[in-house]
PDB file of C-alpha atoms in Angstrom:
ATOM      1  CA  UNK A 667     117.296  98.891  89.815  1.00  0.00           C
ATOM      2  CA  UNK A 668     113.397  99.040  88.818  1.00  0.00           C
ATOM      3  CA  UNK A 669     111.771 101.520  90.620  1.00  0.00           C
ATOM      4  CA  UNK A 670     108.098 102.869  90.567  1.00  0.00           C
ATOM      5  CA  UNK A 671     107.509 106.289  88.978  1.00  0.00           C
ATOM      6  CA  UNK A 672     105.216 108.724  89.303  1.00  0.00           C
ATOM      7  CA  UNK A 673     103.893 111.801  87.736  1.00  0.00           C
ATOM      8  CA  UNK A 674     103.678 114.869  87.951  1.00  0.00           C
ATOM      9  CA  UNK A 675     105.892 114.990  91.161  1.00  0.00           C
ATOM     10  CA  UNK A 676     103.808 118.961  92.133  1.00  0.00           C
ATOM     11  CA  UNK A 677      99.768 119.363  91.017  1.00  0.00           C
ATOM     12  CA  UNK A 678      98.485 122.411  91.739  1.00  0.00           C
ATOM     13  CA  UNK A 679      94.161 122.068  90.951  1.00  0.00           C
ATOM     14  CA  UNK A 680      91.612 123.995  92.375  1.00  0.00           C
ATOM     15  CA  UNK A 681      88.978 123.239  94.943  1.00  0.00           C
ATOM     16  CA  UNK A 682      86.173 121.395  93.383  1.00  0.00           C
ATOM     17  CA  UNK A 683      88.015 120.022  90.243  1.00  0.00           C
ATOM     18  CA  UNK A 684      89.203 116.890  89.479  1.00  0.00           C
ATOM     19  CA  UNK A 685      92.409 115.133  89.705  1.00  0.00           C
ATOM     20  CA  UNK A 686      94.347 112.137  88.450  1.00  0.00           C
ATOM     21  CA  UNK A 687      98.171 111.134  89.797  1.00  0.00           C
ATOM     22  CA  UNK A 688      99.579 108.780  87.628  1.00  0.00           C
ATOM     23  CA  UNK A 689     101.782 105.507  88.545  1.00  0.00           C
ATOM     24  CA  UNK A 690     103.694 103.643  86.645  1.00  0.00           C
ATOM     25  CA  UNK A 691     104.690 100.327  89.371  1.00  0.00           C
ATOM     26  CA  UNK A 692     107.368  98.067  88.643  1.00  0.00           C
ATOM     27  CA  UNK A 693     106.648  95.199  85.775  1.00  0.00           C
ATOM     28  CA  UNK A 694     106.250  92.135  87.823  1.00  0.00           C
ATOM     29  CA  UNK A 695     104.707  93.823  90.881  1.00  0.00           C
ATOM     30  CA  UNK A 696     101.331  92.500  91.484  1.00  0.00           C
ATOM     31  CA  UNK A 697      99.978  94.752  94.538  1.00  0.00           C
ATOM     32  CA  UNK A 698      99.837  98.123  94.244  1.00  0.00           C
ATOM     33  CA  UNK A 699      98.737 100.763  96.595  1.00  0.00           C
ATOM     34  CA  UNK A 700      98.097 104.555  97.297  1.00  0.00           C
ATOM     35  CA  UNK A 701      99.079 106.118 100.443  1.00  0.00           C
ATOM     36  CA  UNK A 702      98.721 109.964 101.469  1.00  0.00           C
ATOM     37  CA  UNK A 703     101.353 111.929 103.743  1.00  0.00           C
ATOM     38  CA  UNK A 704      99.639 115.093 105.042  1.00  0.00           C
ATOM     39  CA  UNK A 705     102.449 117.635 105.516  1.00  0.00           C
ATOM     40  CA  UNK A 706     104.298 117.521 109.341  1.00  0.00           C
ATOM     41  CA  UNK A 707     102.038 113.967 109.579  1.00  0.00           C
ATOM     42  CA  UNK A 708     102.029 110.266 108.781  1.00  0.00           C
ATOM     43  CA  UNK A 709     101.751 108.251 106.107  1.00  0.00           C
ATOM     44  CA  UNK A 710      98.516 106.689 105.661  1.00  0.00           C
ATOM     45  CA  UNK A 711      96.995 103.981 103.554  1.00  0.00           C
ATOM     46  CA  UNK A 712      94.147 104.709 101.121  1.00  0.00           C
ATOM     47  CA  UNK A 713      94.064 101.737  98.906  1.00  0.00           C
ATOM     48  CA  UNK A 714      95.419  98.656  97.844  1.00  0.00           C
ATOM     49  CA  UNK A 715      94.948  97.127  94.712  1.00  0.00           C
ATOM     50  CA  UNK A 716      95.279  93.284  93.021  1.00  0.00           C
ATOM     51  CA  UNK A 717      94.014  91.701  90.075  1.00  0.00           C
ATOM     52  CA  UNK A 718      92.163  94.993  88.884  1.00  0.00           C
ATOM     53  CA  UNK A 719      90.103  95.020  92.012  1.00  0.00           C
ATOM     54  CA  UNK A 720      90.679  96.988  94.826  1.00  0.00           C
ATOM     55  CA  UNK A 721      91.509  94.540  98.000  1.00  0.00           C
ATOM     56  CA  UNK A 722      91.494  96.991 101.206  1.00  0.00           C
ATOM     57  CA  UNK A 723      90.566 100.234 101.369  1.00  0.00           C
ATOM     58  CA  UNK A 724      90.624 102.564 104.112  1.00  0.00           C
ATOM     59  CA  UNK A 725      88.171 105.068 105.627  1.00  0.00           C
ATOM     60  CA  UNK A 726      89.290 107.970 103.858  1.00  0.00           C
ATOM     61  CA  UNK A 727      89.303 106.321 100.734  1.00  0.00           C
ATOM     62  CA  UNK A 728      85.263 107.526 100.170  1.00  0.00           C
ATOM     63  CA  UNK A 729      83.424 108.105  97.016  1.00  0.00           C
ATOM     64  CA  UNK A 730      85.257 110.646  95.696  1.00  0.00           C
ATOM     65  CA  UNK A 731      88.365 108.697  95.299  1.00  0.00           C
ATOM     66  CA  UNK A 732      89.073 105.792  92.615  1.00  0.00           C
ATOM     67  CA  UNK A 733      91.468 103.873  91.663  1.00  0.00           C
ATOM     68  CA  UNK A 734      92.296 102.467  87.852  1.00  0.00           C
ATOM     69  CA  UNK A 735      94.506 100.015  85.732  1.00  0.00           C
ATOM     70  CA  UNK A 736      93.423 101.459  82.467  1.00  0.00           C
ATOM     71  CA  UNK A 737      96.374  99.176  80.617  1.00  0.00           C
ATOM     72  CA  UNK A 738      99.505  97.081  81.952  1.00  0.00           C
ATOM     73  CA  UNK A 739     101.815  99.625  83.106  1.00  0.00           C
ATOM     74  CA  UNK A 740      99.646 102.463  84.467  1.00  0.00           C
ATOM     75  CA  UNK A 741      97.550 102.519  87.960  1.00  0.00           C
ATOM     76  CA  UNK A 742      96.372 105.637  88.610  1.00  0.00           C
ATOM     77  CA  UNK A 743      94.260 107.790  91.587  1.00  0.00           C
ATOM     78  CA  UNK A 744      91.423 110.088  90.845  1.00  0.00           C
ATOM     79  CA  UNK A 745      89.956 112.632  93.040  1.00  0.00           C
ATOM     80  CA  UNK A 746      86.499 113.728  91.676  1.00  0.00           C
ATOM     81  CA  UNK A 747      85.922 116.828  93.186  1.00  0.00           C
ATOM     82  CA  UNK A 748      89.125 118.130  95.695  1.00  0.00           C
ATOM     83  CA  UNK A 749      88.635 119.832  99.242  1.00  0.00           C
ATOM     84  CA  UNK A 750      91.314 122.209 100.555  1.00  0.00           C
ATOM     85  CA  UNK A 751      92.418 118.704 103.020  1.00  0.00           C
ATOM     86  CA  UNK A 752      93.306 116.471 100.178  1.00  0.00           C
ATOM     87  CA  UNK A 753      96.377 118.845  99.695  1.00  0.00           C
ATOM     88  CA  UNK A 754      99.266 116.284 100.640  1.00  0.00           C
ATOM     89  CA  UNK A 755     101.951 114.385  99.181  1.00  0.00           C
ATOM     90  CA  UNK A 756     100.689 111.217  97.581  1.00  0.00           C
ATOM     91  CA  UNK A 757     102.637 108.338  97.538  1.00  0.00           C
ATOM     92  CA  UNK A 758     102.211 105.221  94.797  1.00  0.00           C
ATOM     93  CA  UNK A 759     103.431 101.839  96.000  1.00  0.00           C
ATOM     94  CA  UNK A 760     104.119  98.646  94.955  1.00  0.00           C
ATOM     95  CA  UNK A 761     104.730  94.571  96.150  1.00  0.00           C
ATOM     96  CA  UNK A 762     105.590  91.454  94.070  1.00  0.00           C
ATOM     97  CA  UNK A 763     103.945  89.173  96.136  1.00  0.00           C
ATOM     98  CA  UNK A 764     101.395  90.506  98.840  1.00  0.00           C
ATOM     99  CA  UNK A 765     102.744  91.785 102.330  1.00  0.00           C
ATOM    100  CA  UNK A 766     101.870  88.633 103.826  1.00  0.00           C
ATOM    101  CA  UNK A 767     105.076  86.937 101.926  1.00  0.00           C
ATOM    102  CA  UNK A 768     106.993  89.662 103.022  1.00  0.00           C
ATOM    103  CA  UNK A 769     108.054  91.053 100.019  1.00  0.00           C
ATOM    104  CA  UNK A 770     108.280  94.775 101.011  1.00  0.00           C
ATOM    105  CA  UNK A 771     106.498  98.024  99.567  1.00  0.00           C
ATOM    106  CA  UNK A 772     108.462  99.923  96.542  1.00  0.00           C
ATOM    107  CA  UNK A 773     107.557 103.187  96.906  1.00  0.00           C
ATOM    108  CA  UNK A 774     107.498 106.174  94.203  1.00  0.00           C
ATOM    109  CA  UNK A 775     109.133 109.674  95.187  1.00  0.00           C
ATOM    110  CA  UNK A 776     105.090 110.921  95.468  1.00  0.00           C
ATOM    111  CA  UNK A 777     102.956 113.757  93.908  1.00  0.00           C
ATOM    112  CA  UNK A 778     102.604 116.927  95.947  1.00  0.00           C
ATOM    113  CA  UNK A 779      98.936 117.845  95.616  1.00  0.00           C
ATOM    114  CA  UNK A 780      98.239 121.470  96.754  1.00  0.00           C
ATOM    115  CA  UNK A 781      94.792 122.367  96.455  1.00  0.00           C
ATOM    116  CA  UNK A 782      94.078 126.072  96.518  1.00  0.00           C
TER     117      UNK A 782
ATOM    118  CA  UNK B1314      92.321  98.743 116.067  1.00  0.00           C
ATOM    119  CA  UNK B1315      96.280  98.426 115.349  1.00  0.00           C
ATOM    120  CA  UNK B1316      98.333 101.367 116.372  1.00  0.00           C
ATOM    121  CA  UNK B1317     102.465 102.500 115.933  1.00  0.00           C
ATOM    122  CA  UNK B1318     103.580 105.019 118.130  1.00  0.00           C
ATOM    123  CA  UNK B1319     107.047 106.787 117.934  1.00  0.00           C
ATOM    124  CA  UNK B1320     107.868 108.669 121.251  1.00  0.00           C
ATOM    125  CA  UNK B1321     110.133 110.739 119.464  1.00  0.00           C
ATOM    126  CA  UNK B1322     109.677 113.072 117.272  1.00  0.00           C
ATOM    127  CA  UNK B1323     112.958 114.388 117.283  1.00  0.00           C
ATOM    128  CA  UNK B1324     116.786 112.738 117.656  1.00  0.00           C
ATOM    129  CA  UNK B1325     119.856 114.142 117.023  1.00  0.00           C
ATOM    130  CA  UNK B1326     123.076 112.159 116.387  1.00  0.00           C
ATOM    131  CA  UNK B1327     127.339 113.291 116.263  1.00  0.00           C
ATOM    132  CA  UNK B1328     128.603 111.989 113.268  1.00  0.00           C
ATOM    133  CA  UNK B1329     130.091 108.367 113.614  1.00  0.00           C
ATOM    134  CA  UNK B1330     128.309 107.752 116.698  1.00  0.00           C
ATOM    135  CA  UNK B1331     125.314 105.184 117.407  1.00  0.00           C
ATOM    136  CA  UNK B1332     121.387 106.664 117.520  1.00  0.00           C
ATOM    137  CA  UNK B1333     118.640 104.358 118.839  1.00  0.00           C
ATOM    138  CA  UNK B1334     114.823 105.328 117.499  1.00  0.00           C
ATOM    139  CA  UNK B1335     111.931 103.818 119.304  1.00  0.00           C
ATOM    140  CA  UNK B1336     108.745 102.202 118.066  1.00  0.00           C
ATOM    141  CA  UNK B1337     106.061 100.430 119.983  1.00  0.00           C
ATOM    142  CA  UNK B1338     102.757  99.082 118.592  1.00  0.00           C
ATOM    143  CA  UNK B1339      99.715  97.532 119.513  1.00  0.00           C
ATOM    144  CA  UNK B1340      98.027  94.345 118.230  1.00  0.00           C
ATOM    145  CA  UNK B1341      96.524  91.131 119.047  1.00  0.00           C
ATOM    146  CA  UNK B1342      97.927  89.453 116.404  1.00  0.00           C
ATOM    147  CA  UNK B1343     100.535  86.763 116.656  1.00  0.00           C
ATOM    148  CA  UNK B1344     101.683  86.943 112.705  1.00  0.00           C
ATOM    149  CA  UNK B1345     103.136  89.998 111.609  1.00  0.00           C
ATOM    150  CA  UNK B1346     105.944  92.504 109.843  1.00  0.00           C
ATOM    151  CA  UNK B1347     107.771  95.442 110.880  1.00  0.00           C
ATOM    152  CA  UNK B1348     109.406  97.517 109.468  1.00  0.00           C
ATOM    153  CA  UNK B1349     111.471 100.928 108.970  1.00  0.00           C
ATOM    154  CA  UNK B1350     111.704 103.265 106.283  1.00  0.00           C
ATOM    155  CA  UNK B1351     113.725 106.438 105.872  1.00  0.00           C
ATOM    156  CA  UNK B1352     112.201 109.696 103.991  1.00  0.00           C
ATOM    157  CA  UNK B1353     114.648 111.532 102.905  1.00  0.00           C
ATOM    158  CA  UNK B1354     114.196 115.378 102.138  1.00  0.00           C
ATOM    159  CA  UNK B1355     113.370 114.436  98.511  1.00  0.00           C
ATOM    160  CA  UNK B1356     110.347 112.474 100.310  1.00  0.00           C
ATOM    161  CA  UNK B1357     110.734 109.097  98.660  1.00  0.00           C
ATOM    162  CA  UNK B1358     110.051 106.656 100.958  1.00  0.00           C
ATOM    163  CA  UNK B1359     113.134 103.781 101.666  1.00  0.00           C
ATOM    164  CA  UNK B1360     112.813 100.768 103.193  1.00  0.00           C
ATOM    165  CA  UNK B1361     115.789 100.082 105.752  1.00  0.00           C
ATOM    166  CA  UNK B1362     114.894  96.960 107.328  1.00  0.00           C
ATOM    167  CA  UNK B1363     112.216  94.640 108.170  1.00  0.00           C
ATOM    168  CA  UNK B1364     111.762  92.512 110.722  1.00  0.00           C
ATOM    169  CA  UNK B1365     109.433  88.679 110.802  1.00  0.00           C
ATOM    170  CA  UNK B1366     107.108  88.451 113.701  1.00  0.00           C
ATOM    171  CA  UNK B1367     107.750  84.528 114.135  1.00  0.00           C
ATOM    172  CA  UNK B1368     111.579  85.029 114.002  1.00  0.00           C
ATOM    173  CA  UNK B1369     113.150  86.004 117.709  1.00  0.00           C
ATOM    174  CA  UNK B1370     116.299  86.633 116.040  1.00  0.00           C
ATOM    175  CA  UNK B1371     117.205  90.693 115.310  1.00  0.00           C
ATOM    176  CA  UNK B1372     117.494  91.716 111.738  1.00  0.00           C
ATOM    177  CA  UNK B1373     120.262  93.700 110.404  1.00  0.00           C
ATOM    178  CA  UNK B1374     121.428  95.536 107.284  1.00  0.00           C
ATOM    179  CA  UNK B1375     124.758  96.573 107.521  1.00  0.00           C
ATOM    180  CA  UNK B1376     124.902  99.395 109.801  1.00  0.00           C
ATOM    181  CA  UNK B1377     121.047  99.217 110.855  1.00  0.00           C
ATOM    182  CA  UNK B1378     120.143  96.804 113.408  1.00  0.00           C
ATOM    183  CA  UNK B1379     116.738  96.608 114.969  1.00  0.00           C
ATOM    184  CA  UNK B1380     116.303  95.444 118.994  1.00  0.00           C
ATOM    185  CA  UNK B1381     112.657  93.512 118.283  1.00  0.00           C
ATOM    186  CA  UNK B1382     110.593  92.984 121.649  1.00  0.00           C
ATOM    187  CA  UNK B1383     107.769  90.707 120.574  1.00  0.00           C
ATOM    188  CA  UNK B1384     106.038  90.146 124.556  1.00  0.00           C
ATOM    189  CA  UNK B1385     106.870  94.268 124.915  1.00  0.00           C
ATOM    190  CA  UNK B1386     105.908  94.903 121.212  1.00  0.00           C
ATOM    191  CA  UNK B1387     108.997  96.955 121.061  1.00  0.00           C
ATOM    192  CA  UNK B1388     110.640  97.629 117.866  1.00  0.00           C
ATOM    193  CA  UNK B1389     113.727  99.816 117.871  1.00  0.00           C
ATOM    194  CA  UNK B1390     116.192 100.980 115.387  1.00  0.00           C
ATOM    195  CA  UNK B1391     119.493 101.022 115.748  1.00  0.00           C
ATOM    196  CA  UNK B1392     122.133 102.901 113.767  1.00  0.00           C
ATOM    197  CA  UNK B1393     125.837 101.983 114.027  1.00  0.00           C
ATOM    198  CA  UNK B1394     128.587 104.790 112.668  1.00  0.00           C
ATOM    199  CA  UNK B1395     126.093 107.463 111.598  1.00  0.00           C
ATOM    200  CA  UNK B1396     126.504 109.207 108.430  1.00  0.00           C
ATOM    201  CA  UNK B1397     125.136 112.554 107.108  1.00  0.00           C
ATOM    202  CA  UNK B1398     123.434 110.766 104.667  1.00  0.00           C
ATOM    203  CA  UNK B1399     121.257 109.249 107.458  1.00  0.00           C
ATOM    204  CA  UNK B1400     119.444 112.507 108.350  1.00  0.00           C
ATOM    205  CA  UNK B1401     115.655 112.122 107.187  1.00  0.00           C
ATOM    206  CA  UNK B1402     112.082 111.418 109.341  1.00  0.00           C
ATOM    207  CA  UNK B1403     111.813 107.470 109.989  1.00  0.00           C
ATOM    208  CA  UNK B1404     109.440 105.698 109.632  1.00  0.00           C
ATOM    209  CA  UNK B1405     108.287 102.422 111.656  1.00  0.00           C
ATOM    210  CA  UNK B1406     105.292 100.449 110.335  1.00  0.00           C
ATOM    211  CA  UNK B1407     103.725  96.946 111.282  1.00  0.00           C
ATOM    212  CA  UNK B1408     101.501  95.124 109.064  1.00  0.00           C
ATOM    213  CA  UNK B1409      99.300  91.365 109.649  1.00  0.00           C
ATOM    214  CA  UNK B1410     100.359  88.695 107.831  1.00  0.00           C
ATOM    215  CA  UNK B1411      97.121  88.086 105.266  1.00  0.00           C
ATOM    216  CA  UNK B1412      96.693  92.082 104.657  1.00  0.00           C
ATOM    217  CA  UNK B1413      97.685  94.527 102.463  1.00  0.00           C
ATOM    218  CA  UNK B1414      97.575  97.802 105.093  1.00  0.00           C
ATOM    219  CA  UNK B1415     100.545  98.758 106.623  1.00  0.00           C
ATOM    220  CA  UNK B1416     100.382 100.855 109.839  1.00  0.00           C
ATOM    221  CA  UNK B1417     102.887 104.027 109.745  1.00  0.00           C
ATOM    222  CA  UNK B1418     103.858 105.731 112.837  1.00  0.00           C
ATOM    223  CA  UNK B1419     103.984 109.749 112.976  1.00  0.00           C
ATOM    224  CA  UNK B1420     107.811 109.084 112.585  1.00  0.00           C
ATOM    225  CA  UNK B1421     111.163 110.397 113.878  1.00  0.00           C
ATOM    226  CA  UNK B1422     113.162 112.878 112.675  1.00  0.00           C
ATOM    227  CA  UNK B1423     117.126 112.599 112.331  1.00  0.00           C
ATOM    228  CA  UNK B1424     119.871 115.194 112.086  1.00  0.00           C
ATOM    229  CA  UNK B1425     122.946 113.850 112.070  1.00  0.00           C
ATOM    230  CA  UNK B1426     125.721 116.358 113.488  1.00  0.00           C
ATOM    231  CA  UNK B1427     128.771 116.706 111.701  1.00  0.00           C
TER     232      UNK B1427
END
């Protein structure tokens, strides 16, 4: 079964430098997504992506996050400049068809971000 | 602003028996998905079942059944014949029909007693 991929599953970075966690989503998914997991908390939504535009976004997603398709298979998340609270597990996503059609998130097995 | 609450953050099941997890939520809406997913240790997130807003009838996937209350906005899980392969945190999260944000709740953890 297809399944969405990510990498590197542990990035260890240092306050103030940048980051990128890589996603690979599966081939015919359209909607893709970024969602964050603080450790002992809940998942939260960052960013949803369609049609190489970002679609929702949520209040932590500020300026010093981004989101990129740079070719057909990759969708990746960058952190410009990290803070000790963006150490969490990051989790990529993808839909074929948007929620509303009820086609149901795919997620990947996440990227544990520790920032020291 | 829509919210998911799980009361508990903590259940415990004997092996073979039936657990029941507990989500409410809170929205105005009328059109809208539910759903639960299981995170195992290895932290991948699994979708277990999902639930239409505009159907009265309760899903079911084999041994998980949900109990949907749309007037309480009650939506609890139910598993049948638990196995140790159950254990993980669960997740229950709602999202409007015409949007792309789900809603998580803090989520429940389950250890399943042998």
């Amino acid at each position: 079964e297809p399944e969405v991929t990510q990498t590197p599953s542990h990035q260890v970075t240092q306050m103030g430098q940048e980051v990128i966690l890589r996603c690979v989503p599966i081939s015919n998914h359209l909607y893709f997504y970024w969602y964050r997991q603080i450790l002992g908390q809940k998942v939260e939504f960052l960013v949803s992506f369609y049609n190489n535009e970002i679609s929702e976004k949520s209040e932590i997603f500020d300026d010093q996050f981004s989101v990129e398709r740079p070719d057909g298979s990759n969708f990746t998340l960058k952190i410009r400049s990290t803070k000790l609270e963006d150490s969490a597990m990051y989790f990529c996503a993808s839909s074929e068809e948007g929620p509303s059609r009820r086609s149901p998130l795919h997620f990947g097995n996440g990227t544990r971000l520790t920032v020291t | 602003a829509q919210t998911v609450t799980q009361s508990q953050p903590e259940m415990s099941v004997q092996e073979a028996e039936t657990v029941t997890l507990s989500c409410t939520y809170d929205t105005s809406e009328s059109d809208y998905y539910l759903f639960w997913y299981k995170q195992p240790p290895s932290r991948q997130m699994i979708l277990v079942i999902r639930q239409e807003a505009y159907k009265q009838q309760n899903a079911t996937e084999n041994r998980f059944s949900v109990n949907f209350q749309k007037a309480a906005k009650s939506f609890s899980l139910k598993i049948s014949d638990s196995q140790l392969g159950d254990a993980a945190m669960y997740f229950c999260a709602y999202i409007r029909r015409g949007t792309n944000q789900f809603y998580f709740g803090t989520g429940t953890s389950l250890t399943v007693i042998p």
